[in-house]
Tab-separated table of C-alpha atoms in Angstrom:
chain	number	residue	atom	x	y	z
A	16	UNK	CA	-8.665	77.327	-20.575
A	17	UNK	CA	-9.034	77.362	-16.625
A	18	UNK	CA	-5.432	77.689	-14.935
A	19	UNK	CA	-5.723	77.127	-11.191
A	20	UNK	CA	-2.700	77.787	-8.804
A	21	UNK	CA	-4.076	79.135	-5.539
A	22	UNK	CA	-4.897	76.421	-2.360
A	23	UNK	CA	-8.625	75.148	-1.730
A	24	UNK	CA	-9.080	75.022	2.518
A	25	UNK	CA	-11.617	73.375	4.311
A	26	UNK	CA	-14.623	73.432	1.597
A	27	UNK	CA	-17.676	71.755	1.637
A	28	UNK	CA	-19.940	70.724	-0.581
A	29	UNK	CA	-23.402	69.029	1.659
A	30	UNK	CA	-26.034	68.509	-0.807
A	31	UNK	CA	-29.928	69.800	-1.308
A	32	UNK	CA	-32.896	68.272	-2.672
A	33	UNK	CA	-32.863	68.915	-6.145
A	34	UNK	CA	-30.311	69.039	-9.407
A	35	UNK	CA	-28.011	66.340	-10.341
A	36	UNK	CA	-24.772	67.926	-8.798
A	37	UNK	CA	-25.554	68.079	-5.371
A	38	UNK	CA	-23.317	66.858	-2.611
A	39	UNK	CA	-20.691	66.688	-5.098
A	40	UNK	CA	-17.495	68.287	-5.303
A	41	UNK	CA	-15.868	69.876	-1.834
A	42	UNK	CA	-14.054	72.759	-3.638
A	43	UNK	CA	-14.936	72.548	-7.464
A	44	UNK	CA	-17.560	70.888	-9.280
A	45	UNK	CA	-17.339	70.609	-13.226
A	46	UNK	CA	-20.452	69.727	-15.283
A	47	UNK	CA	-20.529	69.649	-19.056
A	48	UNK	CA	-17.790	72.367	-19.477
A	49	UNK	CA	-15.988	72.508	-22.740
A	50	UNK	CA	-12.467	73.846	-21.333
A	51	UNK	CA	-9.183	72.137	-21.128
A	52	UNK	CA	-7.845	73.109	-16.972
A	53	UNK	CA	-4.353	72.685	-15.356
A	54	UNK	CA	-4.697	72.542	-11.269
A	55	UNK	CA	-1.311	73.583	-9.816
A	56	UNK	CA	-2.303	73.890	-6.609
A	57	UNK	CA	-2.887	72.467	-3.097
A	58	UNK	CA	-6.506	70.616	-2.196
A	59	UNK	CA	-6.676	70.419	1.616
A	60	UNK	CA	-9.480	69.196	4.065
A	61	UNK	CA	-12.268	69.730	1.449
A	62	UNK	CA	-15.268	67.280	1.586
A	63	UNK	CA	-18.171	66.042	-0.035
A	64	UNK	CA	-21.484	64.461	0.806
A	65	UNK	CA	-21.724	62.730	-2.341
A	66	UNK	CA	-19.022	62.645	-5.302
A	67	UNK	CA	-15.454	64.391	-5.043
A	68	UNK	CA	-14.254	65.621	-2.017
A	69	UNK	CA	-12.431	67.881	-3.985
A	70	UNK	CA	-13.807	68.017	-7.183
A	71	UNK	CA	-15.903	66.493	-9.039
A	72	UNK	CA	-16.285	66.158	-13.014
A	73	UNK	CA	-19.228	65.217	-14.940
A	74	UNK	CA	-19.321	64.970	-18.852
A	75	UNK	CA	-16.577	67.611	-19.360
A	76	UNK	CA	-14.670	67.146	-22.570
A	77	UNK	CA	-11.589	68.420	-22.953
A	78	UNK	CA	-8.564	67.503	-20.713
A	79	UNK	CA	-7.479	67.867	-17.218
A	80	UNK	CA	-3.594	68.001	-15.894
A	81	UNK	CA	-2.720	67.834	-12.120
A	82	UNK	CA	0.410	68.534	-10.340
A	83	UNK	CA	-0.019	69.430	-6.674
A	84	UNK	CA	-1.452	68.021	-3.400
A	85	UNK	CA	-4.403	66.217	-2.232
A	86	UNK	CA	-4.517	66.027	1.676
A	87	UNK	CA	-7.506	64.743	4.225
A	88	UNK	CA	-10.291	65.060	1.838
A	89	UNK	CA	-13.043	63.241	2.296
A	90	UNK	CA	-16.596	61.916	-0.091
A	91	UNK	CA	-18.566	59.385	-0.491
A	92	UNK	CA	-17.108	58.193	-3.782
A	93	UNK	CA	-13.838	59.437	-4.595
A	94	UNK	CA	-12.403	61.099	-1.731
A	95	UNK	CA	-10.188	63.472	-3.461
A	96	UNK	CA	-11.672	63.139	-7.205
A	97	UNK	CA	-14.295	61.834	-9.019
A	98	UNK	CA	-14.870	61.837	-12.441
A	99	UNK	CA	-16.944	60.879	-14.851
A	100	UNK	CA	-17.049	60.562	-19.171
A	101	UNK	CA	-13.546	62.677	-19.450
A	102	UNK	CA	-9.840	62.173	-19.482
A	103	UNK	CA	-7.323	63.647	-16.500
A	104	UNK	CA	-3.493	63.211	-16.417
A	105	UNK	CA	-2.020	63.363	-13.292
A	106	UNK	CA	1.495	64.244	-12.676
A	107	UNK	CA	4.079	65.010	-9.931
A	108	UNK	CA	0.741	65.028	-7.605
A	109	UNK	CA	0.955	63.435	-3.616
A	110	UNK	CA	-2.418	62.020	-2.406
A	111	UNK	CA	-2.283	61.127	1.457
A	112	UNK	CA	-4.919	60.928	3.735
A	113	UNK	CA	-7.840	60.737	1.644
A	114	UNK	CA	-10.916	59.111	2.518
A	115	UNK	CA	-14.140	57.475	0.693
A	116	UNK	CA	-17.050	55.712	2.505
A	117	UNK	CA	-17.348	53.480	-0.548
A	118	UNK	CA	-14.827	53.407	-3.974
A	119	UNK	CA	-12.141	55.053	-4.049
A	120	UNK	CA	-10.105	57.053	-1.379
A	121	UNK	CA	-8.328	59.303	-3.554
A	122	UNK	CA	-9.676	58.924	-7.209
A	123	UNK	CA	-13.212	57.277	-8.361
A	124	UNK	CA	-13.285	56.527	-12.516
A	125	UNK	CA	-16.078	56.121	-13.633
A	126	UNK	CA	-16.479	55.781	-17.552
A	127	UNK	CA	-13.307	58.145	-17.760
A	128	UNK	CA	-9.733	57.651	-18.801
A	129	UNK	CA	-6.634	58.934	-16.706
A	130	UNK	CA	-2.631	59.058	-16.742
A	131	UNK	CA	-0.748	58.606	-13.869
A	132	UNK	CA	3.164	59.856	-13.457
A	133	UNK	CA	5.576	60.317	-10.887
A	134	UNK	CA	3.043	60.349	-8.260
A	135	UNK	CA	2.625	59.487	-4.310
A	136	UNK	CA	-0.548	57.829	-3.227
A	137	UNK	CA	-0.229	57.132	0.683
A	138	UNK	CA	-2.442	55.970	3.569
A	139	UNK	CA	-5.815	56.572	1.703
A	140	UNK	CA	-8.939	54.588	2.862
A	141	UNK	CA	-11.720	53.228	1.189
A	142	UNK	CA	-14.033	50.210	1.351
A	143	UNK	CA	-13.099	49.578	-2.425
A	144	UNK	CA	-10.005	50.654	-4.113
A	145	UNK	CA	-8.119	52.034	-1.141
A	146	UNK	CA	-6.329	54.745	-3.472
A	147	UNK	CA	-8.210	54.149	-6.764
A	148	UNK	CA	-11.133	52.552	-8.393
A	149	UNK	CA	-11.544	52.098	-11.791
A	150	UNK	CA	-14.193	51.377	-13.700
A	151	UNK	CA	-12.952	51.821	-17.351
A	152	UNK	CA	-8.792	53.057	-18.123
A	153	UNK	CA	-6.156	53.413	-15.903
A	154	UNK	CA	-2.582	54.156	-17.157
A	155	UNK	CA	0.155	54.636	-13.924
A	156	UNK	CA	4.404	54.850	-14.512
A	157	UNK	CA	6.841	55.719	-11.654
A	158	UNK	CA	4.986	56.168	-9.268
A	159	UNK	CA	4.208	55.093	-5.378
A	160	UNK	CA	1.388	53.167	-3.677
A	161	UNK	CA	1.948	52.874	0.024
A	162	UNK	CA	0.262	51.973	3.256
A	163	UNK	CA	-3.341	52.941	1.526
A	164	UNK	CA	-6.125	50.339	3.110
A	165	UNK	CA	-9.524	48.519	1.773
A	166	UNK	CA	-11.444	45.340	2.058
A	167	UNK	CA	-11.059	45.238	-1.645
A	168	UNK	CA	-8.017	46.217	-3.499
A	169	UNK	CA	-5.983	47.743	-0.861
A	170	UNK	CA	-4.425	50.292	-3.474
A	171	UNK	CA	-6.339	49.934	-6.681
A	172	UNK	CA	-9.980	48.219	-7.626
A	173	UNK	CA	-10.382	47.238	-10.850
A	174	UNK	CA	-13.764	46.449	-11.988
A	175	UNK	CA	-14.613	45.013	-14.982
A	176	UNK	CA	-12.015	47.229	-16.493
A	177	UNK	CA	-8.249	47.592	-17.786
A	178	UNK	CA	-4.959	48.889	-16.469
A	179	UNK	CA	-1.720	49.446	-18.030
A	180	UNK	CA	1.018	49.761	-15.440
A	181	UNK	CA	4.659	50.476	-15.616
A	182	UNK	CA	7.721	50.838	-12.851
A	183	UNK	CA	5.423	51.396	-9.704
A	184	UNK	CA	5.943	50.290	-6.275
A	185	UNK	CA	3.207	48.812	-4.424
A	186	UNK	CA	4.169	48.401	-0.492
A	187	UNK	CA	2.527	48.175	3.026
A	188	UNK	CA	-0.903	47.911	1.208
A	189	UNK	CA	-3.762	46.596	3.274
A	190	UNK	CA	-7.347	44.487	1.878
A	191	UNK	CA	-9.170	42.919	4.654
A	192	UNK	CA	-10.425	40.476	2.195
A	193	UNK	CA	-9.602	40.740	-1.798
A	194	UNK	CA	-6.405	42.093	-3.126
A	195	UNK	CA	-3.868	43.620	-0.705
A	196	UNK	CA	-2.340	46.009	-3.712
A	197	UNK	CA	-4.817	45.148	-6.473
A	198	UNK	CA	-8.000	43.328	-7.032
A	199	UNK	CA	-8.793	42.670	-10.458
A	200	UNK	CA	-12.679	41.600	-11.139
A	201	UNK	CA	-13.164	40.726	-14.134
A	202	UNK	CA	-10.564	42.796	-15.389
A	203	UNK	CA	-7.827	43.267	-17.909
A	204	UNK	CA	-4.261	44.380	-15.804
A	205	UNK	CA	-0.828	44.616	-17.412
A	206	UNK	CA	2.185	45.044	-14.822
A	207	UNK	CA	5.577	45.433	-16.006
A	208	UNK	CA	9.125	46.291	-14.010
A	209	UNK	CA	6.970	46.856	-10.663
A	210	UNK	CA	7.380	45.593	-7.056
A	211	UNK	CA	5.240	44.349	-4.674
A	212	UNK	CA	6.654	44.885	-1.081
A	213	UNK	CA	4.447	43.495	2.604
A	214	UNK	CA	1.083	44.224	1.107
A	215	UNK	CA	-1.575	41.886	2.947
A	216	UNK	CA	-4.934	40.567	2.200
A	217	UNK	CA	-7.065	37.325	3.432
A	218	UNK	CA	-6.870	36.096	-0.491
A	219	UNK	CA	-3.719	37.589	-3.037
A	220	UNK	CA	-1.541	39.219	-0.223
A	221	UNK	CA	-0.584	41.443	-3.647
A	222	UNK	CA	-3.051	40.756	-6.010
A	223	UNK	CA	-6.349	39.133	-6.629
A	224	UNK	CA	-7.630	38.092	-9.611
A	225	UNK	CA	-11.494	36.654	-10.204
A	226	UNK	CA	-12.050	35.885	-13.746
A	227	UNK	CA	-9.870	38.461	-15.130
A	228	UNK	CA	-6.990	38.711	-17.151
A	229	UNK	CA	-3.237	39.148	-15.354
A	230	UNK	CA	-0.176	39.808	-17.415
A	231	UNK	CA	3.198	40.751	-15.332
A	232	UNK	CA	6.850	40.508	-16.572
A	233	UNK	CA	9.924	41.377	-15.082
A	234	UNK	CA	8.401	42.450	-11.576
A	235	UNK	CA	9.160	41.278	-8.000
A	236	UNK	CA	6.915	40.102	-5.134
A	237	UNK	CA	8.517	40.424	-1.812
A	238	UNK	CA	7.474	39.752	1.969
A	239	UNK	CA	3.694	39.669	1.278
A	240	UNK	CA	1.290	38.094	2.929
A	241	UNK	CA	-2.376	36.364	2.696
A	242	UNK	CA	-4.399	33.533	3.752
A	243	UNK	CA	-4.499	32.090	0.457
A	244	UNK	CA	-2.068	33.611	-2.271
A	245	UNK	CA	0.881	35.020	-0.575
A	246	UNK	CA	1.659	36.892	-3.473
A	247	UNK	CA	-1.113	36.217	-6.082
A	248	UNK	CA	-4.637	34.093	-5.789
A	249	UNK	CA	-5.767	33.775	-9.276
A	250	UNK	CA	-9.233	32.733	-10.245
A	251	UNK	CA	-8.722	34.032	-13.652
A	252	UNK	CA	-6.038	33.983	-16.696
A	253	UNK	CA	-2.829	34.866	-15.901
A	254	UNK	CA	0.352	34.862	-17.791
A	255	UNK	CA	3.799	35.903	-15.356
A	256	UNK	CA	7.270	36.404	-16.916
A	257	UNK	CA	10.525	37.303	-15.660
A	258	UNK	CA	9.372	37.656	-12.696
A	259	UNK	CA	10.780	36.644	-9.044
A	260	UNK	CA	8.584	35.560	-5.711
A	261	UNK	CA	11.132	35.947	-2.553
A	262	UNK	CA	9.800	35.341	1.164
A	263	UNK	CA	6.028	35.320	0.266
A	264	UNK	CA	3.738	33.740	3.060
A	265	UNK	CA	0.223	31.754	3.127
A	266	UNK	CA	-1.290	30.893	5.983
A	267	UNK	CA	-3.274	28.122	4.179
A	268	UNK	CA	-1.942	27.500	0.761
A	269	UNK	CA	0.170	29.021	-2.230
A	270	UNK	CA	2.931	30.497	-0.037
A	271	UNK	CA	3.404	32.513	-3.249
A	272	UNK	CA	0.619	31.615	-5.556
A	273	UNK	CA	-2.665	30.114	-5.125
A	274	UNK	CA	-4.191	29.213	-8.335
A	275	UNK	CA	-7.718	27.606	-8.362
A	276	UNK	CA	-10.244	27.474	-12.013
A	277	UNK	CA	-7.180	29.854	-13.727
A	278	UNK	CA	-5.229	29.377	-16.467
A	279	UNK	CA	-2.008	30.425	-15.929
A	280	UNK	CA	1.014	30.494	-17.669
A	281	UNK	CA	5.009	31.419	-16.024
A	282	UNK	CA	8.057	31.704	-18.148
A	283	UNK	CA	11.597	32.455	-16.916
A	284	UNK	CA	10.455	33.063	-13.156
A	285	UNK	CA	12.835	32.610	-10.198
């Protein structure tokens, strides 16, 4: 096992000519180790030209926990972590600050499965999936998405993947174009006892959903904001329960909904 508990300060990882690995991972860089690790620790103004600002994991098998902080780190994909073929849980852990020129400002999935709990993600940039983007299984309970900004999914991207989501609060999120909180291409979400609070997009001022699949219950939209799909634009099929829609706002259409080619379904909404 690999216990970690000390800070990582200002590393950088700038890349070469050669070898898969390079550019990737700011402090740490995993590849095809056969240890389970626990990171305890603080990752702070680390970057990386390529893949992990922090670190990065490639084809490492066993499991990963983290319970710390991830602050101003910076990559090309993944701005705090990316990872790749593996399984991480997350817990107790803040990400602010984080940056990615292209998916996602604190966490890029690729291919890899991760647990989110009790966790902060806050004011992290990326051009897709603000906080995270993932590209195969996502699992997140009690935790926070706030103020993180993208042109698609201003929190989370989810491509072509799935996402099981329970008691998180989604507010102050920002998409330029798809998906203020979430953007769900082609996708497979399930949101249940969640709240979406003044997130804003041009389409889904909380969510947007192209030919994907959308299940919420007992969740609340409130005070966001889009051109189309105050709340929700919906391209895709989408089944909403128990759920409420208070004070949405569309500057075009579907003050809370906008629901073009879907197929969607609501039961005991207010």
């Amino acid at each position: 096992n690999h216990n970690f508990t000390r800070s990582f300060i200002n590393n950088v990882a700038l890349g070469g000519t050669s070898g898969v690995v390079n550019g990737n991972g700011g402090a740490i860089t995993f590849a095809n180790v056969s240890s389970n690790c626990l990171f305890d620790c603080d990752f702070i103004d680390n970057a990386a030209a390529e893949h992990g600002g922090c670190i990065n994991f490639n084809q490492t098998p066993h499991n990963i926990t983290f319970k710390g902080n991830f602050k101003n780190n910076y990559a090309k994909y993944g701005g705090a972590i990316d990872i790749y073929e593996y399984e991480i849980n997350i817990e107790n852990t803040q990400f602010a600050n984080n940056t990615a020129e292209k998916y996602g400002g604190a966490i890029n999935n690729e291919n890899s499965e991760i647990y989110i709990e009790n966790s902060n993600f806050t004011q992290n940039t990326a051009k897709y999936g603000g906080a995270i983007e993932n590209r195969y299984y996502l699992e997140i309970e009690n935790s926070n998405m706030e103020n993180n900004y993208a042109e698609y999914g201003g929190a989370i991207d989810n491509d072509a993947s799935e996402i099981s989501m329970k008691n998180t609060q989604f507010k102050n999120n920002t998409a330029t174009i798809s998906g203020g909180a979430i953007y769900n291409d082609c996708g497979k979400i399930e949101i249940a006892d969640s709240n979406f609070t003044q997130n804003t997009a041009t389409y889904g001022g909380a969510i947007r959903s192209d030919e994907g699949e959308t299940t919420i219950e007992n969740s609340n939209f409130t005070n966001n904001t889009a051109e189309y799909g105050g709340a929700i634009d919906n391209w895709g099929a989408a089944t909403i329960l128990k759920t409420q829609f208070i004070n949405n706002h569309a500057e075009t259409a579907g003050g809370a909904i906008y629901n073009e080619e879907g197929d969607m379904t609501i039961e005991t909404s207010d």
